[in-house]
Amino acid sequence: MVTFDDVVAKAAASGEIPALGPTVSEVLRLTGDQGADFRAVSRAVERDPALAARVLKVANSPYFGLRGEVASVDRAVALLGLGEVRNIAVSVSVIGGFSARFGGETFDWTRFWEHSAGCALIARCLGRLLRLPTGGEEYVAGLLHDVGKILLGHHFPEEFRRVLALAAQGGLTMEEAEVRVCGTDHGRLGLWLAERWGLPAALAAAVGWHHHPERAGDHELLASIVHLADLFAKAKAIGFGGDGLAVCFADAPAWAVLRRIRPEFAELDVERFTFELDREVDAARDLLRAARSS
């Protein structure tokens, strides 16, 4: 049986894991400061022409509905805000970096990224709806929540095919099938990768514990948001996460966490909120196209 140590050792030795890059790391550092300087963020993005072009492309997409063409990074940062620029920067870096190196016939990676982008957008919606003090990190956490699957699918394709088959035939979640076949799961692998990238502890914990937010310690709020966003994305059939099990919101452990932290969450109309996610489905596809294009 493949083990966690086997996967991370092979991934680390391959030299294929894309780095976030100095520009994205700088943007993360700058936007993590409450007194962040808009001009400093703009200058950091402008130093990477490819990133600047993609930020402008996303800023001009129909999703944001900005009036007039956004022709400069300064204007994009001013109009979108630091959090949105950070989200775009991480999105194009991660999706573009992995898409250039990882893939193959093991899995439909286009639908994988569509699901990840959808989860990110829904997590942001939940954060805004509940006015959560997460600093906008729910978007990046949602985007990266399943990134551990890439390590399994790329480096151990035969085992990953067995995981997919077991999930499809045995009525198991991807996490359960991964543990049976590989002795580890994509959450633990995602946590390892997030820490390797030097992401903030809250993001790493949300990625690692998005299926078990009650285990995320001080970061259980962010992990709970990602957990629910993942369920909403599956319920709306945004992309494909690996298993086709019916979504059951009632059993989601995130409810208990969120209702304890924010009692008003009990008033959320789940059916209405799910209905209003159609716009996020289109936005997820737009973001994916912008992030993958050259």
mmCIF file of C-alpha atoms in Angstrom:
data_model
loop_
_atom_site.group_PDB
_atom_site.id
_atom_site.type_symbol
_atom_site.label_atom_id
_atom_site.label_comp_id
_atom_site.label_asym_id
_atom_site.label_seq_id
_atom_site.Cartn_x
_atom_site.Cartn_y
_atom_site.Cartn_z
ATOM 1 C CA MET A 1 0.000 0.000 0.000
ATOM 2 C CA VAL A 2 1.137 3.528 -0.817
ATOM 3 C CA THR A 3 1.685 5.670 2.271
ATOM 4 C CA PHE A 4 1.661 9.382 3.022
ATOM 5 C CA ASP A 5 5.450 9.332 3.195
ATOM 6 C CA ASP A 6 5.624 7.666 -0.230
ATOM 7 C CA VAL A 7 3.499 10.355 -1.849
ATOM 8 C CA VAL A 8 5.279 13.364 -0.349
ATOM 9 C CA ALA A 9 8.715 11.846 -0.956
ATOM 10 C CA LYS A 10 7.967 11.237 -4.629
ATOM 11 C CA ALA A 11 6.341 14.642 -5.046
ATOM 12 C CA ALA A 12 9.241 16.453 -3.392
ATOM 13 C CA ALA A 13 11.858 14.517 -5.356
ATOM 14 C CA SER A 14 10.138 15.096 -8.711
ATOM 15 C CA GLY A 15 10.880 18.814 -8.786
ATOM 16 C CA GLU A 16 7.497 19.281 -10.480
ATOM 17 C CA ILE A 17 5.549 20.953 -7.713
ATOM 18 C CA PRO A 18 4.931 24.512 -8.916
ATOM 19 C CA ALA A 19 6.045 27.250 -6.585
ATOM 20 C CA LEU A 20 3.741 30.155 -5.881
ATOM 21 C CA GLY A 21 6.542 32.361 -7.089
ATOM 22 C CA PRO A 22 8.086 35.455 -5.513
ATOM 23 C CA THR A 23 5.423 37.812 -6.872
ATOM 24 C CA VAL A 24 2.477 35.880 -5.459
ATOM 25 C CA SER A 25 4.315 35.380 -2.169
ATOM 26 C CA GLU A 26 4.894 39.132 -2.025
ATOM 27 C CA VAL A 27 1.228 39.844 -2.781
ATOM 28 C CA LEU A 28 0.202 37.448 -0.007
ATOM 29 C CA ARG A 29 2.571 39.156 2.417
ATOM 30 C CA LEU A 30 1.434 42.653 1.492
ATOM 31 C CA THR A 31 -2.292 41.913 1.549
ATOM 32 C CA GLY A 32 -1.954 40.122 4.889
ATOM 33 C CA ASP A 33 -1.024 43.464 6.472
ATOM 34 C CA GLN A 34 -4.011 45.483 7.696
ATOM 35 C CA GLY A 35 -2.210 48.646 6.679
ATOM 36 C CA ALA A 36 -1.401 47.329 3.201
ATOM 37 C CA ASP A 37 -0.328 49.885 0.612
ATOM 38 C CA PHE A 38 -2.345 49.664 -2.622
ATOM 39 C CA ARG A 39 0.539 51.070 -4.623
ATOM 40 C CA ALA A 40 2.954 48.485 -3.235
ATOM 41 C CA VAL A 41 0.595 45.673 -4.281
ATOM 42 C CA SER A 42 0.223 47.206 -7.747
ATOM 43 C CA ARG A 43 3.990 47.465 -8.174
ATOM 44 C CA ALA A 44 4.435 43.850 -7.104
ATOM 45 C CA VAL A 45 1.889 42.622 -9.677
ATOM 46 C CA GLU A 46 3.347 44.809 -12.424
ATOM 47 C CA ARG A 47 6.774 43.214 -11.954
ATOM 48 C CA ASP A 48 5.272 39.984 -13.305
ATOM 49 C CA PRO A 49 3.905 40.815 -16.796
ATOM 50 C CA ALA A 50 2.120 37.481 -17.172
ATOM 51 C CA LEU A 51 0.380 37.864 -13.823
ATOM 52 C CA ALA A 52 -0.491 41.499 -14.531
ATOM 53 C CA ALA A 53 -2.084 40.501 -17.848
ATOM 54 C CA ARG A 54 -4.204 37.850 -16.199
ATOM 55 C CA VAL A 55 -5.264 40.155 -13.364
ATOM 56 C CA LEU A 56 -6.487 42.628 -15.981
ATOM 57 C CA LYS A 57 -8.211 39.871 -17.945
ATOM 58 C CA VAL A 58 -10.117 38.684 -14.897
ATOM 59 C CA ALA A 59 -10.871 42.258 -13.804
ATOM 60 C CA ASN A 60 -12.480 42.888 -17.198
ATOM 61 C CA SER A 61 -14.570 39.717 -17.101
ATOM 62 C CA PRO A 62 -18.385 40.047 -17.010
ATOM 63 C CA TYR A 63 -18.446 38.628 -13.478
ATOM 64 C CA PHE A 64 -17.173 41.832 -11.896
ATOM 65 C CA GLY A 65 -19.341 44.079 -14.041
ATOM 66 C CA LEU A 66 -17.001 47.063 -13.773
ATOM 67 C CA ARG A 67 -17.871 50.153 -15.794
ATOM 68 C CA GLY A 68 -15.415 50.877 -18.554
ATOM 69 C CA GLU A 69 -12.284 48.989 -19.486
ATOM 70 C CA VAL A 70 -9.770 48.370 -16.713
ATOM 71 C CA ALA A 71 -6.517 49.112 -18.503
ATOM 72 C CA SER A 72 -4.018 49.414 -15.649
ATOM 73 C CA VAL A 73 -3.062 47.333 -12.636
ATOM 74 C CA ASP A 74 -3.410 50.423 -10.414
ATOM 75 C CA ARG A 75 -7.036 50.797 -11.469
ATOM 76 C CA ALA A 76 -7.679 47.056 -11.086
ATOM 77 C CA VAL A 77 -6.355 47.105 -7.522
ATOM 78 C CA ALA A 78 -8.310 50.248 -6.662
ATOM 79 C CA LEU A 79 -11.580 48.917 -8.070
ATOM 80 C CA LEU A 80 -11.320 45.297 -7.014
ATOM 81 C CA GLY A 81 -9.661 45.738 -3.643
ATOM 82 C CA LEU A 82 -6.635 44.031 -2.157
ATOM 83 C CA GLY A 83 -8.436 40.834 -1.227
ATOM 84 C CA GLU A 84 -9.749 40.280 -4.739
ATOM 85 C CA VAL A 85 -6.354 40.934 -6.315
ATOM 86 C CA ARG A 86 -4.786 38.463 -3.887
ATOM 87 C CA ASN A 87 -7.404 35.883 -4.854
ATOM 88 C CA ILE A 88 -6.794 36.390 -8.559
ATOM 89 C CA ALA A 89 -3.018 36.201 -8.118
ATOM 90 C CA VAL A 90 -3.172 32.923 -6.198
ATOM 91 C CA SER A 91 -5.745 31.492 -8.615
ATOM 92 C CA VAL A 92 -3.773 32.096 -11.781
ATOM 93 C CA SER A 93 -0.529 30.968 -10.146
ATOM 94 C CA VAL A 94 -1.867 27.701 -8.753
ATOM 95 C CA ILE A 95 -4.194 26.727 -11.599
ATOM 96 C CA GLY A 96 -1.743 27.829 -14.277
ATOM 97 C CA GLY A 97 1.237 26.189 -12.579
ATOM 98 C CA PHE A 98 -0.430 22.846 -12.056
ATOM 99 C CA SER A 99 -2.149 22.820 -15.449
ATOM 100 C CA ALA A 100 1.191 23.300 -17.194
ATOM 101 C CA ARG A 101 2.807 20.276 -15.507
ATOM 102 C CA PHE A 102 0.121 17.994 -14.193
ATOM 103 C CA GLY A 103 -2.692 16.228 -15.970
ATOM 104 C CA GLY A 104 -3.087 13.077 -17.969
ATOM 105 C CA GLU A 105 -5.999 10.733 -18.389
ATOM 106 C CA THR A 106 -6.320 9.731 -14.742
ATOM 107 C CA PHE A 107 -8.960 12.324 -14.009
ATOM 108 C CA ASP A 108 -10.916 15.120 -15.682
ATOM 109 C CA TRP A 109 -8.738 17.924 -14.371
ATOM 110 C CA THR A 110 -10.712 20.633 -16.152
ATOM 111 C CA ARG A 111 -13.796 19.678 -14.159
ATOM 112 C CA PHE A 112 -11.618 19.338 -11.060
ATOM 113 C CA TRP A 113 -10.528 22.980 -11.331
ATOM 114 C CA GLU A 114 -14.073 24.042 -12.147
ATOM 115 C CA HIS A 115 -15.188 22.444 -8.887
ATOM 116 C CA SER A 116 -12.320 24.084 -6.987
ATOM 117 C CA ALA A 117 -13.082 27.526 -8.447
ATOM 118 C CA GLY A 118 -16.767 27.069 -7.673
ATOM 119 C CA CYS A 119 -15.981 26.109 -4.093
ATOM 120 C CA ALA A 120 -13.814 29.219 -3.774
ATOM 121 C CA LEU A 121 -16.532 31.545 -5.025
ATOM 122 C CA ILE A 122 -19.208 29.968 -2.841
ATOM 123 C CA ALA A 123 -16.933 30.162 0.207
ATOM 124 C CA ARG A 124 -16.508 33.866 -0.470
ATOM 125 C CA CYS A 125 -20.299 34.258 -0.736
ATOM 126 C CA LEU A 126 -20.763 32.528 2.603
ATOM 127 C CA GLY A 127 -18.103 34.702 4.193
ATOM 128 C CA ARG A 128 -19.770 37.872 2.965
ATOM 129 C CA LEU A 129 -23.271 36.703 3.805
ATOM 130 C CA LEU A 130 -22.303 35.993 7.395
ATOM 131 C CA ARG A 131 -19.877 38.923 7.702
ATOM 132 C CA LEU A 132 -17.200 36.546 8.899
ATOM 133 C CA PRO A 133 -13.860 37.859 10.228
ATOM 134 C CA THR A 134 -11.813 35.668 7.889
ATOM 135 C CA GLY A 135 -10.154 38.456 5.922
ATOM 136 C CA GLY A 136 -11.293 37.019 2.606
ATOM 137 C CA GLU A 137 -9.123 33.934 3.064
ATOM 138 C CA GLU A 138 -12.107 31.676 2.478
ATOM 139 C CA TYR A 139 -11.691 32.166 -1.284
ATOM 140 C CA VAL A 140 -8.116 30.875 -1.459
ATOM 141 C CA ALA A 141 -8.907 28.090 1.018
ATOM 142 C CA GLY A 142 -11.803 26.987 -1.177
ATOM 143 C CA LEU A 143 -9.691 27.057 -4.313
ATOM 144 C CA LEU A 144 -6.980 24.890 -2.758
ATOM 145 C CA HIS A 145 -9.146 22.538 -0.696
ATOM 146 C CA ASP A 146 -8.685 19.513 -2.979
ATOM 147 C CA VAL A 147 -5.132 20.202 -4.143
ATOM 148 C CA GLY A 148 -3.874 17.023 -2.441
ATOM 149 C CA LYS A 149 -5.746 14.983 -5.060
ATOM 150 C CA ILE A 150 -3.356 16.290 -7.695
ATOM 151 C CA LEU A 151 -0.367 14.785 -5.923
ATOM 152 C CA LEU A 152 -2.042 11.379 -5.791
ATOM 153 C CA GLY A 153 -3.350 11.514 -9.351
ATOM 154 C CA HIS A 154 -0.091 12.630 -10.888
ATOM 155 C CA HIS A 155 2.464 10.594 -8.984
ATOM 156 C CA PHE A 156 0.429 7.442 -8.362
ATOM 157 C CA PRO A 157 -2.025 7.255 -11.278
ATOM 158 C CA GLU A 158 -2.805 3.545 -10.959
ATOM 159 C CA GLU A 159 -3.645 3.863 -7.281
ATOM 160 C CA PHE A 160 -5.684 6.985 -8.006
ATOM 161 C CA ARG A 161 -7.711 5.103 -10.626
ATOM 162 C CA ARG A 162 -8.449 2.480 -7.987
ATOM 163 C CA VAL A 163 -9.550 5.246 -5.610
ATOM 164 C CA LEU A 164 -11.944 6.645 -8.226
ATOM 165 C CA ALA A 165 -13.331 3.199 -9.018
ATOM 166 C CA LEU A 166 -13.829 2.388 -5.361
ATOM 167 C CA ALA A 167 -15.585 5.702 -4.737
ATOM 168 C CA ALA A 168 -17.838 5.113 -7.752
ATOM 169 C CA GLN A 169 -18.682 1.483 -7.039
ATOM 170 C CA GLY A 170 -18.499 1.252 -3.275
ATOM 171 C CA GLY A 171 -20.558 4.278 -2.301
ATOM 172 C CA LEU A 172 -17.576 5.837 -0.520
ATOM 173 C CA THR A 173 -16.385 9.394 -0.336
ATOM 174 C CA MET A 174 -13.099 10.177 -2.045
ATOM 175 C CA GLU A 175 -11.492 10.587 1.360
ATOM 176 C CA GLU A 176 -12.643 7.128 2.492
ATOM 177 C CA ALA A 177 -11.507 5.508 -0.759
ATOM 178 C CA GLU A 178 -8.117 7.222 -0.568
ATOM 179 C CA VAL A 179 -7.506 5.922 2.930
ATOM 180 C CA ARG A 180 -8.405 2.372 1.893
ATOM 181 C CA VAL A 181 -6.124 2.377 -1.147
ATOM 182 C CA CYS A 182 -3.338 4.723 -0.118
ATOM 183 C CA GLY A 183 -3.437 4.902 3.649
ATOM 184 C CA THR A 184 -3.746 8.691 3.486
ATOM 185 C CA ASP A 185 -6.133 11.289 2.062
ATOM 186 C CA HIS A 186 -6.088 14.458 0.005
ATOM 187 C CA GLY A 187 -6.688 16.679 3.043
ATOM 188 C CA ARG A 188 -3.486 15.586 4.749
ATOM 189 C CA LEU A 189 -1.555 15.889 1.475
ATOM 190 C CA GLY A 190 -3.035 19.339 0.862
ATOM 191 C CA LEU A 191 -1.954 20.420 4.330
ATOM 192 C CA TRP A 192 1.598 19.284 3.576
ATOM 193 C CA LEU A 193 1.622 21.231 0.306
ATOM 194 C CA ALA A 194 0.157 24.382 1.885
ATOM 195 C CA GLU A 195 2.829 24.313 4.576
ATOM 196 C CA ARG A 196 5.523 23.707 1.945
ATOM 197 C CA TRP A 197 4.323 26.843 0.161
ATOM 198 C CA GLY A 198 4.470 28.780 3.410
ATOM 199 C CA LEU A 199 0.787 29.713 3.352
ATOM 200 C CA PRO A 200 -0.739 31.238 6.496
ATOM 201 C CA ALA A 201 -1.686 28.729 9.191
ATOM 202 C CA ALA A 202 -5.423 29.397 8.772
ATOM 203 C CA LEU A 203 -5.296 28.549 5.063
ATOM 204 C CA ALA A 204 -3.233 25.425 5.635
ATOM 205 C CA ALA A 205 -5.601 24.201 8.359
ATOM 206 C CA ALA A 206 -8.691 24.858 6.232
ATOM 207 C CA VAL A 207 -7.208 22.877 3.347
ATOM 208 C CA GLY A 208 -6.130 20.042 5.619
ATOM 209 C CA TRP A 209 -9.328 19.768 7.644
ATOM 210 C CA HIS A 210 -12.077 20.848 5.260
ATOM 211 C CA HIS A 211 -13.823 17.484 5.729
ATOM 212 C CA HIS A 212 -13.393 17.628 9.516
ATOM 213 C CA PRO A 213 -13.582 21.318 10.488
ATOM 214 C CA GLU A 214 -14.076 20.446 14.136
ATOM 215 C CA ARG A 215 -10.450 19.248 14.148
ATOM 216 C CA ALA A 216 -9.004 22.494 12.788
ATOM 217 C CA GLY A 217 -8.430 24.062 16.210
ATOM 218 C CA ASP A 218 -8.273 27.845 16.141
ATOM 219 C CA HIS A 219 -9.107 27.788 12.430
ATOM 220 C CA GLU A 220 -12.343 25.787 12.630
ATOM 221 C CA LEU A 221 -14.413 28.723 11.349
ATOM 222 C CA LEU A 222 -12.547 28.955 8.035
ATOM 223 C CA ALA A 223 -12.472 25.167 7.670
ATOM 224 C CA SER A 224 -16.243 25.043 8.251
ATOM 225 C CA ILE A 225 -16.907 27.612 5.540
ATOM 226 C CA VAL A 226 -14.843 25.585 3.058
ATOM 227 C CA HIS A 227 -16.627 22.391 4.102
ATOM 228 C CA LEU A 228 -20.049 23.889 3.394
ATOM 229 C CA ALA A 229 -18.865 25.528 0.169
ATOM 230 C CA ASP A 230 -17.626 22.138 -1.005
ATOM 231 C CA LEU A 231 -21.072 20.647 -0.322
ATOM 232 C CA PHE A 232 -22.861 23.493 -2.102
ATOM 233 C CA ALA A 233 -20.551 23.108 -5.124
ATOM 234 C CA LYS A 234 -21.375 19.395 -5.265
ATOM 235 C CA ALA A 235 -25.092 20.059 -4.840
ATOM 236 C CA LYS A 236 -24.965 22.483 -7.787
ATOM 237 C CA ALA A 237 -22.870 20.016 -9.831
ATOM 238 C CA ILE A 238 -20.082 22.555 -10.329
ATOM 239 C CA GLY A 239 -17.298 20.497 -11.872
ATOM 240 C CA PHE A 240 -16.477 17.132 -10.337
ATOM 241 C CA GLY A 241 -14.677 16.354 -7.096
ATOM 242 C CA GLY A 242 -14.263 12.609 -7.527
ATOM 243 C CA ASP A 243 -17.365 10.971 -6.064
ATOM 244 C CA GLY A 244 -21.013 11.183 -6.928
ATOM 245 C CA LEU A 245 -22.527 10.691 -3.494
ATOM 246 C CA ALA A 246 -25.692 12.590 -2.682
ATOM 247 C CA VAL A 247 -25.084 15.709 -0.606
ATOM 248 C CA CYS A 248 -26.545 15.707 2.901
ATOM 249 C CA PHE A 249 -26.326 19.117 4.543
ATOM 250 C CA ALA A 250 -28.020 17.973 7.737
ATOM 251 C CA ASP A 251 -25.093 15.749 8.697
ATOM 252 C CA ALA A 252 -22.361 18.283 7.886
ATOM 253 C CA PRO A 253 -20.160 18.824 10.966
ATOM 254 C CA ALA A 254 -19.671 22.441 9.911
ATOM 255 C CA TRP A 255 -23.193 23.345 11.077
ATOM 256 C CA ALA A 256 -22.397 22.704 14.725
ATOM 257 C CA VAL A 257 -19.194 24.738 14.503
ATOM 258 C CA LEU A 258 -20.805 27.682 12.719
ATOM 259 C CA ARG A 259 -23.905 27.803 14.892
ATOM 260 C CA ARG A 260 -21.734 27.797 18.000
ATOM 261 C CA ILE A 261 -19.546 30.619 16.709
ATOM 262 C CA ARG A 262 -22.291 32.550 14.895
ATOM 263 C CA PRO A 263 -25.797 31.653 16.171
ATOM 264 C CA GLU A 264 -27.427 33.669 13.371
ATOM 265 C CA PHE A 265 -26.191 31.049 10.919
ATOM 266 C CA ALA A 266 -29.161 28.931 11.976
ATOM 267 C CA GLU A 267 -31.356 31.390 10.048
ATOM 268 C CA LEU A 268 -29.662 30.725 6.683
ATOM 269 C CA ASP A 269 -32.215 29.603 4.102
ATOM 270 C CA VAL A 270 -30.228 26.763 2.532
ATOM 271 C CA GLU A 271 -32.691 26.177 -0.313
ATOM 272 C CA ARG A 272 -32.762 29.848 -1.323
ATOM 273 C CA PHE A 273 -29.021 30.231 -1.045
ATOM 274 C CA THR A 274 -28.490 27.150 -3.236
ATOM 275 C CA PHE A 275 -30.861 28.585 -5.847
ATOM 276 C CA GLU A 276 -28.926 31.860 -5.921
ATOM 277 C CA LEU A 277 -25.637 30.135 -6.710
ATOM 278 C CA ASP A 278 -26.273 29.940 -10.455
ATOM 279 C CA ARG A 279 -24.235 33.108 -10.973
ATOM 280 C CA GLU A 280 -21.316 31.478 -9.164
ATOM 281 C CA VAL A 281 -21.415 28.512 -11.545
ATOM 282 C CA ASP A 282 -20.798 30.813 -14.513
ATOM 283 C CA ALA A 283 -18.188 32.785 -12.573
ATOM 284 C CA ALA A 284 -16.281 29.598 -11.743
ATOM 285 C CA ARG A 285 -16.051 28.726 -15.422
ATOM 286 C CA ASP A 286 -14.973 32.274 -16.358
ATOM 287 C CA LEU A 287 -12.256 32.248 -13.696
ATOM 288 C CA LEU A 288 -11.016 28.852 -14.842
ATOM 289 C CA ARG A 289 -10.742 29.977 -18.462
ATOM 290 C CA ALA A 290 -8.879 33.153 -17.489
ATOM 291 C CA ALA A 291 -6.501 31.335 -15.155
ATOM 292 C CA ARG A 292 -5.623 28.601 -17.677
ATOM 293 C CA SER A 293 -5.241 30.791 -20.759
ATOM 294 C CA SER A 294 -1.876 32.207 -21.784
#
